[in-house]
Amino acid sequence: LLTYMELSRDTAKRHTLHELHRHRMDVWYIPYVGHGLEWQDGQPVVKWNAEYDKLLDDYFSGRLFQDGLPGKSYLHTAQSWKIHRVMQGDSDKNRIAVLKQYEEHYKHKPWVKQTAWFFIDEPNKKTLAKCLRVAKQIKGYSPSIPFLLTTRYNPDLVGLVDIWDAIINAEVINWDAPGPDVYRNEMQQGRRAINCITVNSNTPTSPNLFIHHRAMNTRIWTWATFCLDQQGIEFWRVNAAPDVTTPKKFGAAVWGDGSLFYRGLPVQLGIHEEISLPSIRLKILRDGIEDSELLSMLKRKDADLAKSLSRLMVQETKDYDGSFSQPVQHKSWNWNRDGKGDRQVPGYIIWESDPARLAVARAAIAKALAD
């Protein structure tokens, strides 16, 4: 399972990075170290940082971590705000100059396809047109580095987006979303499909990571991802909590947004340096990732059996067998879009919210792997 977890701040000894890795998750990028940018004769020139290049080599080889396990994914984004501003800017000429330099610098790296460009988050109609233009530039001038875009499937972007990253409730399982099959088709063409959770996912019928929803809303995320045949998950921030006990709050009702870690501040804990404190939700998500890994292992052994056992927890609406004791189905309002009046319309999946069923499913997967 690919995991893109944003980490824009860390402790001096990269404690959060290593804790995140210990919980089986990879980062968007490693903060504080990156390439620079200078302007020469009005042209942007990337100043390559040897320390950063070694850091990426160590990350993808596993040398960076005590357990020796390599990172699986990484985004070229805000390691340098100067570079990020050029990538987001209006000058095609300057952006193309940076793309060419990145292509030349990274194209021979064995892990280059595990990285991706990321520059606009959740584009709206206005910025989507810019994404289309920039995606063509990436394909033309930085073809070795894939392009990740946090948006729903759009036929205008087919062949340009290498990694689709759609909001799971609003853009994958909602009744008016494109549905899972278009992403399956993209994967058959060699592209990738992952999904993300945002504040938009603040509903008891959607997978989410928020404190005020049940633990099963967190645990089911990776099961739903497996059911949809998608390849990974993404979350915008893991350590937005400001201190030891306070989760980040979004608006009036979303508790724990971006807060999978709490800041272990010396002034509050009486320690010499800051540490990162994992939340219970981080532990639950780690367990869900392990569920997904077990299912993936079983899929390599017996794909039909893996799919059958995954259906103990998540099923597509069109195939639901009625066996769940506590079924949850994401529904959304129609708002007259098909002429049938304001009504709630079922989404694409139904999931089991009974923890007892989860224990049965996991035991069945373990038994199938052991047989």
Coordinates of N, CA, C and O in Angstrom, one line a residue, residues 61 78 95 101 105 128 130 162 183 201 206 240 243 247 269 278 282 298-300 311 349 356:
S61 N 16.7 3.5 -0.3 CA 17.4 2.2 -0.1 C 17.1 1.6 1.3 O 17.4 0.4 1.5
A78 N 7.4 21.1 -1.7 CA 7.8 22.3 -1.1 C 9.2 22.2 -0.3 O 9.4 22.8 0.7
R95 N 9.0 27.8 -15.4 CA 8.6 26.4 -14.9 C 9.3 25.4 -15.8 O 9.8 24.4 -15.3
Q101 N 15.7 20.9 -15.7 CA 16.8 20.6 -14.8 C 16.6 19.4 -13.9 O 17.5 18.6 -13.6
H105 N 18.6 15.9 -13.8 CA 19.3 15.5 -12.5 C 18.8 14.2 -12.0 O 19.6 13.4 -11.4
L128 N -7.8 24.1 -12.5 CA -7.7 22.9 -13.3 C -7.2 23.1 -14.7 O -6.4 22.3 -15.3
K130 N -5.0 25.4 -15.5 CA -3.6 25.5 -15.3 C -2.9 24.1 -15.1 O -1.8 23.9 -15.7
D162 N -0.5 10.9 -13.9 CA 0.1 9.5 -13.6 C -0.5 8.9 -12.3 O -0.5 7.7 -12.2
Y183 N -11.1 4.5 -12.5 CA -9.7 4.4 -11.9 C -9.1 3.0 -12.2 O -7.9 2.9 -12.5
S201 N -14.5 14.9 4.4 CA -14.8 13.6 4.8 C -15.4 13.5 6.2 O -15.6 12.4 6.8
S206 N -18.4 8.1 6.0 CA -17.2 8.0 5.2 C -16.0 7.6 6.0 O -15.9 7.9 7.2
A240 N -0.2 18.6 12.7 CA -0.7 20.0 12.8 C -1.1 20.3 14.2 O -1.4 21.5 14.5
D243 N 0.2 21.2 20.4 CA 1.0 20.9 21.6 C 0.6 19.5 22.0 O 0.1 18.7 21.3
P247 N -5.6 18.9 19.8 CA -5.7 18.5 18.4 C -6.0 19.8 17.5 O -6.7 20.7 18.0
L269 N 6.3 18.8 29.0 CA 6.7 17.5 29.5 C 7.9 17.4 30.4 O 8.2 16.4 30.9
P278 N 2.6 9.8 19.1 CA 1.5 9.2 18.3 C 0.2 9.2 18.9 O 0.0 9.0 20.1
L282 N -3.5 7.2 14.9 CA -2.4 6.8 14.1 C -2.2 5.3 14.3 O -1.9 4.5 13.4
L298 N -2.1 -12.1 0.5 CA -3.1 -13.2 0.1 C -3.4 -13.1 -1.4 O -3.6 -14.1 -2.0
K299 N -3.6 -11.9 -1.8 CA -3.9 -11.6 -3.2 C -2.8 -12.2 -4.2 O -3.2 -12.8 -5.2
R300 N -1.6 -12.1 -3.8 CA -0.5 -12.7 -4.6 C -0.6 -14.3 -4.6 O -0.2 -14.9 -5.5
R311 N -14.5 -8.9 1.3 CA -15.9 -8.6 1.2 C -16.6 -8.9 2.6 O -17.8 -8.5 2.8
I349 N -20.2 2.0 -2.2 CA -19.7 0.9 -1.3 C -20.6 0.9 -0.1 O -21.2 1.9 0.3
A356 N -16.5 -6.8 15.9 CA -16.4 -8.2 16.0 C -16.2 -8.9 14.6 O -15.5 -9.9 14.4

